[in-house]
Coordinates of C-alpha atoms in Angstrom, one line a residue:
M1 CA 15.1 -33.0 -26.5
M2 CA 11.9 -31.2 -26.0
K3 CA 8.9 -33.2 -26.1
S4 CA 6.6 -30.3 -27.5
N5 CA 6.9 -29.4 -30.5
K6 CA 4.8 -26.7 -30.7
L7 CA 6.9 -25.6 -27.5
K8 CA 10.1 -25.8 -29.3
A9 CA 8.5 -23.5 -32.8
Y10 CA 7.7 -21.1 -30.4
L11 CA 10.9 -20.5 -28.5
D12 CA 12.5 -21.2 -32.0
S13 CA 10.3 -18.5 -33.3
I14 CA 11.1 -16.0 -30.7
I15 CA 15.2 -16.4 -31.3
N16 CA 15.1 -16.2 -34.9
R17 CA 12.8 -13.1 -35.2
G18 CA 14.6 -11.3 -32.0
V19 CA 14.2 -11.0 -28.5
K20 CA 12.8 -7.0 -28.9
V21 CA 10.5 -8.3 -30.9
D22 CA 7.1 -9.3 -29.9
Y23 CA 7.3 -8.0 -26.2
W24 CA 5.4 -5.5 -24.2
F25 CA 6.6 -2.5 -23.8
M26 CA 5.9 0.9 -20.8
T27 CA 9.5 3.2 -21.0
K28 CA 12.9 2.6 -20.2
Q29 CA 12.5 5.2 -17.2
T30 CA 12.2 2.8 -14.0
V31 CA 8.9 3.1 -12.1
S32 CA 9.0 4.0 -8.1
D33 CA 5.3 4.5 -7.1
F34 CA 1.9 5.8 -7.7
F35 CA 2.1 8.8 -5.3
L36 CA 5.9 9.8 -6.7
E37 CA 3.6 10.1 -10.1
L38 CA 0.6 11.2 -9.1
F39 CA 3.4 14.4 -7.9
I40 CA 4.3 14.7 -11.6
A41 CA 1.4 14.8 -12.5
Q42 CA 0.4 17.5 -10.4
I43 CA 3.6 19.3 -11.4
V44 CA 2.7 18.9 -15.1
D45 CA -1.1 21.0 -14.1
R46 CA 0.6 23.7 -12.1
Y47 CA 3.3 23.5 -15.0
Q48 CA -0.2 24.8 -17.1
L49 CA -1.7 27.0 -14.5
S50 CA 1.6 29.5 -14.0
E51 CA 0.8 30.4 -18.1
K52 CA 5.0 29.1 -19.1
T53 CA 5.3 28.1 -22.0
H54 CA 9.4 26.9 -22.0
G55 CA 11.6 25.5 -19.5
F56 CA 9.5 22.4 -17.9
A57 CA 12.9 20.8 -16.8
Q58 CA 13.6 23.4 -14.6
F59 CA 10.2 23.7 -13.4
Y60 CA 9.6 20.1 -12.9
S61 CA 13.0 20.1 -10.3
Q62 CA 12.4 23.0 -8.5
Q63 CA 9.2 21.9 -7.4
F64 CA 11.0 19.0 -5.9
K65 CA 13.0 21.4 -4.1
N66 CA 10.1 23.7 -2.9
N67 CA 8.8 20.3 -1.0
D68 CA 10.9 19.4 1.2
A69 CA 8.7 16.1 2.0
M70 CA 9.5 14.6 -1.4
A71 CA 13.3 15.9 -1.8
T72 CA 13.5 14.2 1.5
K73 CA 11.9 11.0 -0.4
Y74 CA 13.0 11.1 -3.7
P75 CA 16.5 12.6 -4.0
A76 CA 17.5 11.3 -7.3
Q77 CA 14.3 13.5 -8.5
L78 CA 16.0 17.3 -8.1
G79 CA 17.7 17.1 -11.0
E80 CA 17.4 18.9 -14.1
N81 CA 17.2 15.7 -16.6
T82 CA 15.3 13.7 -14.3
Y83 CA 11.8 15.6 -16.1
R84 CA 12.3 12.6 -18.3
N85 CA 10.3 10.9 -15.1
T86 CA 7.2 12.9 -16.2
I87 CA 6.8 9.7 -18.9
I88 CA 5.7 7.3 -16.7
P89 CA 3.0 9.3 -15.5
E90 CA 2.0 8.9 -18.9
Y91 CA 2.0 5.8 -18.9
L92 CA -0.6 5.3 -16.4
G93 CA -2.9 7.5 -18.4
L94 CA -2.3 10.6 -15.4
I95 CA -1.2 13.3 -18.4
Q96 CA -0.9 13.4 -21.8
R97 CA 0.8 15.6 -24.7
S98 CA 0.4 16.6 -28.3
G99 CA 4.3 17.2 -28.7
A100 CA 8.0 15.5 -28.1
G101 CA 8.1 17.8 -25.0
Y102 CA 6.0 18.6 -22.0
D103 CA 5.4 22.2 -22.3
T104 CA 1.9 21.7 -23.5
A105 CA 1.0 18.4 -21.3
T106 CA -2.4 18.7 -20.2
V107 CA -3.3 16.3 -16.7
T108 CA -6.1 14.1 -17.3
D109 CA -9.6 13.2 -16.0
A110 CA -8.1 10.3 -14.5
Y111 CA -5.8 12.5 -12.6
E112 CA -8.5 15.0 -12.0
L113 CA -10.2 12.6 -10.3
I114 CA -7.8 10.1 -8.6
S115 CA -5.9 13.3 -6.9
K116 CA -9.4 14.4 -5.7
Y117 CA -9.3 11.5 -3.2
I118 CA -6.0 11.1 -2.6
K119 CA -3.4 14.1 -1.6
T120 CA -1.2 12.0 1.2
Y121 CA 0.6 8.8 1.8
E122 CA -2.4 8.6 4.4
D123 CA -4.7 8.8 2.0
M124 CA -2.9 6.2 -0.5
E125 CA -4.4 3.3 2.3
I126 CA -7.7 5.1 2.7
Y127 CA -8.6 4.9 -1.3
H128 CA -5.6 2.8 -2.7
E129 CA -8.4 0.8 -4.3
L130 CA -8.4 3.8 -7.0
V131 CA -4.8 3.5 -7.3
E132 CA -5.8 -0.8 -8.4
R133 CA -8.3 0.8 -11.1
Q134 CA -6.5 2.4 -13.0
L135 CA -3.9 -0.3 -12.9
E136 CA -5.6 -2.6 -13.8
K137 CA -7.0 -0.5 -17.2
L138 CA -2.8 -0.1 -17.6
P139 CA -2.0 -1.3 -21.7
F140 CA 1.4 -2.3 -22.6
N141 CA 2.3 -1.8 -25.8
V142 CA 3.5 -4.6 -28.4
L143 CA 6.5 -4.0 -30.2
N144 CA 7.5 -4.0 -33.9
V145 CA 4.7 -6.8 -34.4
N146 CA 3.7 -7.7 -37.9
H147 CA 4.8 -11.2 -39.6
G148 CA 2.4 -13.9 -41.1
D149 CA -1.1 -13.2 -42.6
N150 CA -0.9 -11.1 -38.9
D151 CA -0.6 -7.5 -38.6
Y152 CA 0.1 -6.3 -34.7
N153 CA 1.3 -3.4 -35.3
D154 CA 0.1 -0.5 -33.4
I155 CA -1.5 -2.2 -31.0
S156 CA -1.8 -2.8 -27.5
V157 CA -3.0 -5.4 -24.3
F158 CA -4.6 -4.6 -21.0
A159 CA -1.5 -6.0 -19.1
I160 CA -2.9 -6.6 -15.8
M161 CA -6.0 -8.5 -17.0
L162 CA -4.1 -10.7 -18.7
L163 CA -1.9 -11.6 -15.6
Y164 CA -4.6 -11.3 -13.9
K165 CA -6.5 -14.0 -16.3
I166 CA -3.4 -16.1 -16.1
M167 CA -2.9 -16.7 -13.1
Y168 CA -6.9 -17.6 -12.1
E169 CA -7.5 -21.1 -15.3
L170 CA -4.1 -21.5 -13.7
Y171 CA -5.6 -21.6 -10.6
H172 CA -7.9 -23.6 -11.3
K173 CA -5.8 -25.6 -13.6
T174 CA -3.4 -26.5 -11.2
G175 CA -5.1 -25.3 -7.9
S176 CA -2.4 -23.2 -7.4
S177 CA -2.0 -19.6 -8.9
Y178 CA 1.8 -19.8 -9.0
L179 CA 3.8 -18.2 -12.3
S180 CA 7.3 -17.6 -11.8
Y181 CA 9.3 -14.8 -13.2
N182 CA 10.6 -16.8 -16.7
E183 CA 7.0 -18.2 -17.5
F184 CA 6.3 -15.0 -17.2
V185 CA 9.1 -13.3 -19.3
L186 CA 8.6 -15.8 -21.8
F187 CA 5.1 -16.4 -22.1
V188 CA 2.9 -13.7 -20.3
M189 CA 4.5 -10.7 -21.9
R190 CA 4.8 -12.0 -25.2
T191 CA 0.9 -12.6 -25.6
K192 CA -0.3 -9.9 -28.4
V193 CA -3.9 -9.8 -27.0
Y194 CA -5.6 -10.2 -24.6
S195 CA -8.1 -13.2 -26.4
D196 CA -4.8 -15.4 -26.7
W197 CA -4.6 -16.1 -23.6
K198 CA -5.1 -19.7 -23.8
D199 CA -2.5 -20.0 -25.9
C200 CA -0.9 -18.3 -23.6
L201 CA -1.6 -21.3 -20.4
D202 CA -1.0 -23.9 -23.3
L203 CA 2.1 -23.3 -23.3
I204 CA 2.9 -22.5 -19.1
L205 CA 1.8 -25.8 -19.1
L206 CA 3.7 -27.7 -21.4
S207 CA 7.1 -26.0 -19.9
R208 CA 6.4 -27.3 -17.1
E209 CA 6.0 -30.6 -18.2
E210 CA 9.2 -30.9 -19.4
N211 CA 12.4 -31.5 -17.2
D212 CA 15.3 -29.0 -16.1
F213 CA 13.3 -25.5 -18.1
D214 CA 14.3 -23.7 -16.4
K215 CA 18.1 -24.6 -16.9
S216 CA 17.6 -24.9 -20.3
D217 CA 19.2 -22.8 -23.0
Y218 CA 15.8 -21.0 -23.9
I219 CA 16.0 -18.9 -20.3
D220 CA 19.5 -18.0 -21.5
K221 CA 18.6 -17.1 -24.7
I222 CA 15.6 -15.5 -23.5
V223 CA 15.0 -14.1 -20.9
N224 CA 18.6 -13.4 -19.2
Q225 CA 19.3 -11.3 -21.9
Q226 CA 20.2 -7.9 -20.8
Y227 CA 17.0 -5.7 -22.7
V228 CA 14.7 -9.0 -22.0
N229 CA 15.6 -8.5 -18.4
D230 CA 15.5 -5.1 -17.7
I231 CA 12.4 -4.7 -16.2
R232 CA 11.6 -1.1 -14.9
F233 CA 8.1 -1.3 -14.7
D234 CA 7.8 -4.3 -11.8
A235 CA 8.0 -2.1 -8.8
L236 CA 3.6 -1.2 -9.8
F237 CA 2.5 -5.4 -9.0
N238 CA 3.2 -4.1 -5.6
E239 CA 0.9 -1.4 -6.1
L240 CA -1.7 -4.7 -6.4
S241 CA -3.8 -6.7 -3.2
S242 CA -4.7 -8.9 -4.6
I243 CA -0.9 -10.2 -6.2
K244 CA 2.6 -11.7 -4.0
Y245 CA 5.3 -10.2 -6.8
V246 CA 8.9 -11.8 -5.7
R247 CA 11.0 -9.7 -7.8
K248 CA 12.3 -11.9 -10.5
T249 CA 11.2 -14.8 -9.0
S250 CA 7.0 -15.6 -9.0
F251 CA 3.5 -14.0 -9.3
E252 CA 1.0 -15.7 -6.9
I253 CA -2.7 -14.5 -5.9
I254 CA -2.1 -13.9 -2.2
N255 CA -5.6 -16.2 -0.8
D256 CA -9.4 -17.2 -1.4
A257 CA -10.4 -13.5 -0.9
A258 CA -7.8 -12.3 -3.3
I259 CA -9.2 -15.0 -5.8
S260 CA -12.6 -14.0 -5.6
Y261 CA -11.5 -10.4 -6.4
V262 CA -9.2 -11.2 -9.4
K263 CA -12.4 -13.2 -10.7
N264 CA -15.2 -10.4 -10.3
T265 CA -12.3 -8.2 -11.6
L266 CA -12.2 -9.7 -14.9
D267 CA -16.0 -10.9 -15.2
K268 CA -16.2 -6.7 -15.2
F269 CA -13.9 -6.4 -17.4
E270 CA -14.6 -9.1 -20.3
N271 CA -18.1 -8.2 -19.8
S272 CA -17.4 -5.0 -20.9
K273 CA -16.4 -3.4 -24.9
Y274 CA -13.4 -3.1 -23.7
C275 CA -12.0 -6.3 -23.4
E276 CA -12.5 -6.4 -27.4
I277 CA -10.3 -3.3 -28.0
T278 CA -6.9 -3.7 -29.2
D279 CA -6.4 -0.1 -30.8
K280 CA -4.1 1.7 -28.5
G281 CA -5.2 5.5 -29.6
E282 CA -8.7 3.5 -28.3
I283 CA -7.3 2.2 -25.4
K284 CA -5.0 5.0 -24.5
E285 CA -8.3 7.2 -24.7
F286 CA -10.0 4.9 -22.2
L287 CA -6.8 4.6 -20.1
C288 CA -7.0 8.7 -19.4
S289 CA -10.6 8.7 -18.8
S290 CA -12.1 8.6 -15.0
N291 CA -14.1 5.7 -16.3
Y292 CA -13.1 2.2 -15.6
F293 CA -14.8 -1.4 -16.9
D294 CA -18.2 -1.4 -15.0
G295 CA -18.6 2.4 -14.4
S296 CA -16.4 6.1 -13.4
L297 CA -13.7 4.7 -11.2
D298 CA -14.4 6.2 -7.7
H299 CA -17.8 3.6 -8.9
D300 CA -19.1 1.9 -5.3
L301 CA -16.1 3.0 -3.2
D302 CA -17.5 3.4 0.6
M303 CA -15.8 6.7 1.4
N304 CA -17.2 8.8 -2.1
N305 CA -18.1 12.7 -0.7
I306 CA -15.2 14.3 -1.5
N307 CA -16.1 17.7 0.0
N308 CA -16.3 15.7 3.8
L309 CA -12.7 14.1 3.3
L310 CA -11.3 12.9 6.0
S311 CA -8.8 14.6 9.0
M312 CA -7.2 11.4 10.2
D313 CA -5.8 13.1 13.2
K314 CA -8.2 15.0 13.8
L315 CA -9.9 12.4 15.0
D316 CA -10.2 9.3 18.0
E317 CA -7.7 6.7 17.6
G318 CA -10.7 3.8 17.3
I319 CA -12.4 5.7 14.6
V320 CA -9.3 5.3 12.3
E321 CA -8.9 2.2 13.3
E322 CA -12.9 1.5 12.0
I323 CA -12.3 3.1 8.8
I324 CA -9.2 1.9 7.9
E325 CA -10.9 -1.8 8.6
N326 CA -14.1 -1.0 7.0
K327 CA -11.4 -0.2 3.9
I328 CA -9.6 -3.3 4.0
Q329 CA -13.0 -5.8 4.5
R330 CA -14.4 -4.7 1.3
R331 CA -10.9 -4.6 -0.4
N332 CA -9.9 -7.3 0.8
P333 CA -11.3 -9.7 3.9
S334 CA -9.0 -11.8 5.3
K335 CA -6.3 -8.1 5.6
V336 CA -8.8 -7.4 8.0
K337 CA -6.2 -8.0 11.2
N338 CA -8.2 -10.2 14.6
I339 CA -6.3 -9.7 17.6
E340 CA -6.3 -12.5 18.9
N341 CA -3.3 -13.5 16.7
S342 CA -1.1 -11.8 18.9
T343 CA 1.0 -14.5 21.3
S344 CA 3.7 -12.3 22.5
L345 CA 5.6 -8.7 22.3
K346 CA 9.0 -7.6 20.5
I347 CA 10.5 -4.7 22.6
I348 CA 11.4 -1.5 20.2
E349 CA 12.9 2.0 20.8
F350 CA 10.7 5.0 20.2
P351 CA 10.7 4.7 16.3
N352 CA 12.8 8.2 14.5
T353 CA 10.0 7.7 12.2
Y354 CA 7.1 8.3 14.9
K355 CA 4.7 10.7 13.4
E356 CA 5.1 14.5 14.3
Y357 CA 2.9 16.7 15.5
K358 CA 1.6 19.5 12.1
K359 CA -0.5 22.3 12.7
K360 CA -4.7 21.7 10.9
N361 CA -7.3 23.9 9.9
N362 CA -10.4 24.3 11.7
T363 CA -12.5 22.9 8.7
P364 CA -14.9 20.1 10.1
T365 CA -15.6 16.8 8.9
V366 CA -19.1 15.3 8.7
R367 CA -18.6 11.3 9.1
L368 CA -21.0 9.2 10.7
Y369 CA -19.7 6.3 13.2
N370 CA -20.9 3.0 14.9
F371 CA -20.0 4.0 18.5
E372 CA -20.9 0.4 19.9
K373 CA -19.4 -1.2 17.7
I374 CA -16.1 1.1 18.2
N375 CA -15.9 1.1 22.1
K376 CA -16.4 -2.9 21.7
R377 CA -13.7 -3.5 19.7
N378 CA -11.3 -0.4 21.7
S379 CA -12.4 -2.2 24.6
A380 CA -11.4 -6.2 23.7
K381 CA -8.5 -4.5 22.0
G382 CA -7.2 -2.8 25.1
K383 CA -7.4 -6.3 27.3
K384 CA -5.7 -7.9 24.7
A385 CA -2.9 -5.5 24.6
E386 CA -3.2 -5.2 29.1
E387 CA -2.7 -9.6 29.0
L388 CA 0.0 -9.4 26.8
V389 CA 2.0 -6.5 29.0
L390 CA 1.1 -8.9 32.4
E391 CA 2.8 -12.0 30.4
Y392 CA 5.0 -9.5 29.6
E393 CA 6.3 -8.1 33.2
K394 CA 5.9 -11.4 34.6
L395 CA 8.4 -12.9 32.0
R396 CA 10.7 -9.7 32.8
L397 CA 11.3 -10.4 36.4
A398 CA 11.6 -13.5 36.0
E399 CA 14.3 -13.4 33.3
L400 CA 15.6 -10.6 36.1
G401 CA 15.8 -13.3 39.0
Y402 CA 13.2 -11.0 40.7
G403 CA 10.3 -14.3 40.5
N404 CA 9.7 -13.3 44.3
L405 CA 7.6 -10.5 42.8
I406 CA 5.9 -11.6 40.4
N407 CA 2.7 -12.2 42.3
M408 CA 2.6 -8.5 43.7
I409 CA 2.0 -7.7 40.6
E410 CA -1.6 -6.4 39.7
H411 CA -3.7 -6.0 36.9
V412 CA -5.5 -2.8 38.7
S413 CA -7.8 -2.1 35.6
K414 CA -9.3 -4.9 36.4
T415 CA -9.1 -5.1 39.8
K416 CA -9.5 -1.4 40.9
G417 CA -11.3 -0.2 37.9
D418 CA -10.9 2.3 35.7
G419 CA -10.2 6.2 36.5
L420 CA -6.5 5.3 38.6
G421 CA -4.2 6.4 35.2
Y422 CA -2.9 3.3 34.5
D423 CA -3.6 -0.4 34.0
I424 CA -0.6 -2.9 35.8
L425 CA 0.9 -2.2 38.8
S426 CA 4.1 -3.3 38.5
Y427 CA 7.8 -3.0 39.7
D428 CA 11.4 -2.9 38.9
V429 CA 14.3 -3.1 40.8
I430 CA 16.9 -0.6 40.8
D431 CA 20.4 -0.3 43.0
G432 CA 17.9 -3.2 45.5
N433 CA 15.4 -0.9 45.8
I434 CA 12.2 -2.8 45.1
L435 CA 10.6 0.6 43.4
P436 CA 6.4 0.4 41.8
I437 CA 6.0 1.2 38.0
Y438 CA 2.7 2.4 37.8
I439 CA 2.3 0.9 33.8
E440 CA -0.4 2.7 31.2
V441 CA -1.0 0.4 27.9
K442 CA -1.9 1.7 24.9
G443 CA -3.1 -0.7 21.8
S444 CA -3.6 -0.4 18.3
T445 CA -3.9 -2.5 15.4
M446 CA -2.1 0.0 13.5
D447 CA 2.2 0.6 13.6
E448 CA 4.6 2.4 15.6
N449 CA 4.6 5.2 14.3
S450 CA 1.0 6.4 14.8
P451 CA -0.5 8.8 17.4
F452 CA -2.1 7.3 20.5
D453 CA -5.1 8.6 22.5
I454 CA -4.1 9.7 26.6
S455 CA -6.7 11.4 28.7
R456 CA -5.7 14.5 31.4
N457 CA -5.6 12.1 34.3
E458 CA -2.8 9.8 32.2
L459 CA -1.0 12.7 32.4
E460 CA -2.0 14.2 35.4
V461 CA -0.5 10.8 36.9
A462 CA 2.4 10.6 35.0
K463 CA 3.7 14.1 35.8
I464 CA 3.3 12.8 39.6
H465 CA 5.0 9.3 38.7
G466 CA 7.9 10.4 36.7
K467 CA 9.9 8.1 35.8
N468 CA 8.4 5.7 37.4
Y469 CA 5.3 5.5 35.2
K470 CA 6.2 3.5 32.1
I471 CA 3.2 4.1 28.5
Y472 CA 3.6 0.7 27.0
R473 CA 2.6 1.4 23.6
I474 CA 1.5 -2.0 21.7
S475 CA 1.0 -2.0 17.9
S476 CA 0.5 -4.2 14.8
L477 CA -2.2 -6.2 17.1
G478 CA -3.3 -9.1 15.4
D479 CA 0.2 -9.6 13.7
N480 CA 1.5 -12.5 15.7
V481 CA 4.9 -10.8 17.3
A482 CA 3.1 -7.7 18.3
K483 CA 5.1 -4.2 18.8
C484 CA 6.0 -1.8 21.5
F485 CA 8.1 0.9 23.0
I486 CA 8.7 1.7 26.6
M487 CA 8.4 5.5 27.3
D488 CA 8.3 7.2 31.0
G489 CA 6.5 10.3 32.3
E490 CA 9.5 12.5 32.4
Q491 CA 10.4 11.6 28.0
L492 CA 6.2 11.9 27.3
F493 CA 6.4 15.4 28.6
K494 CA 9.9 16.1 26.8
E495 CA 9.7 14.3 23.8
M496 CA 5.8 14.5 22.9
T497 CA 3.6 17.2 22.2
F498 CA -0.6 16.6 23.4
E499 CA -3.3 17.9 21.2
P500 CA -6.7 18.4 22.7
M501 CA -9.0 16.0 21.1
S502 CA -12.6 17.8 23.0
F503 CA -13.5 20.2 25.5
K504 CA -16.3 20.2 28.6
A505 CA -18.4 23.4 28.6
F506 CA -19.0 24.8 31.7
K507 CA -20.7 28.4 32.0
K508 CA -18.5 31.3 33.0
S509 CA -18.7 33.0 35.6
D510 CA -19.6 36.4 36.5
E511 CA -16.1 38.1 36.8
E512 CA -15.4 37.0 33.5

């Protein structure tokens, strides 16, 4: 028997009225990721520019067929009936329409602003804060709500804000922001207005006082119903960097820094005029605008000059890491990698997904960098990567039974300085012959798919020593186990393309 009459009355009311009633609704289409929704909104924009008046379905599928990268990543979008997925960017406030079809749909101010920043997947990482801010504006409609003295017809609720609020208050009440999926479906997704958050929180806490509540009949009768348990928008939760969402299991604010972020965001929301709005029309207008709770969507972004958008591949790896680290530092300081956390190496194959060379335009970018800081970090990063390789080489030789060679390993960048074209002199045994191997270590906090910098001198030394020259490409420095793929000198020239990043200027001779 249930202890709380209030909780029992609430749950019985859901069953009596029907589980589809008073329930958040977004779309029957399955949401994928935000970059896809931006691309679909771009299709709408292109369609309007084409001045076509009919045939949007065919136009939609053709845009995917014409884009090899998108067709490969999203093959399900190639069919003509998949144009129905256009409803998702509409729900996200990226497009709007006045009629039933999409032939007259247009992009919104929110899309116009976000698309100026985000044009590639790399941009998604740099400017992800824009994505999060747009999602934090996201309203869900409440279905069929009209009972008693309360008329809740035609209202929306700021879904992410309510989710943030419940998790934040749980953290302060219980010491943990953990919210189970069952609690989300039973209580959060049936909260009609933001100001009802206290009732929602009370019901969650009451349910936790019940014995084996997650095994009760109410879970089967409400949560496990096909319509209710078919949430197709939950991929959006993975776009929120402050939340860890385990599908159909739980939500949790990831750490103390994220708690602070959630609190600051809630303060902005609760001190804005939008906190009191429930009218669907007003909320939709706000969603489609380029506004946020405390100003413009791009207010206070640290990379706000859209005329100088970053071409990452044109930059030294250290600068790229500086840019990404600064962005992460602002959004979530706890995610900044500490290279000292890496204690071992995992040897991997050369990744099939390694970034391929693409010819770039020559448009210059202007940006200021703290080279003293970059050089200092590059030095620390290189030192740590070399230490990991030294330990790996010692372990490798010991496991092969050549412990007598361990003392012959030389950290030449330390003993003889830079300029030799390699960092470590180690050894291998081939057909009983002891052969030297010349190891150049390339360390990065980025993943294994990112290109690395290599000097002309290193290339010349690689050409001389061929298979005895080894590139140890260390990636994910800062993770407990960093990754490493190994490439010899012959592979280097066979599989890689080299782009000059700088030149030395001399006076032309008279013969030229």
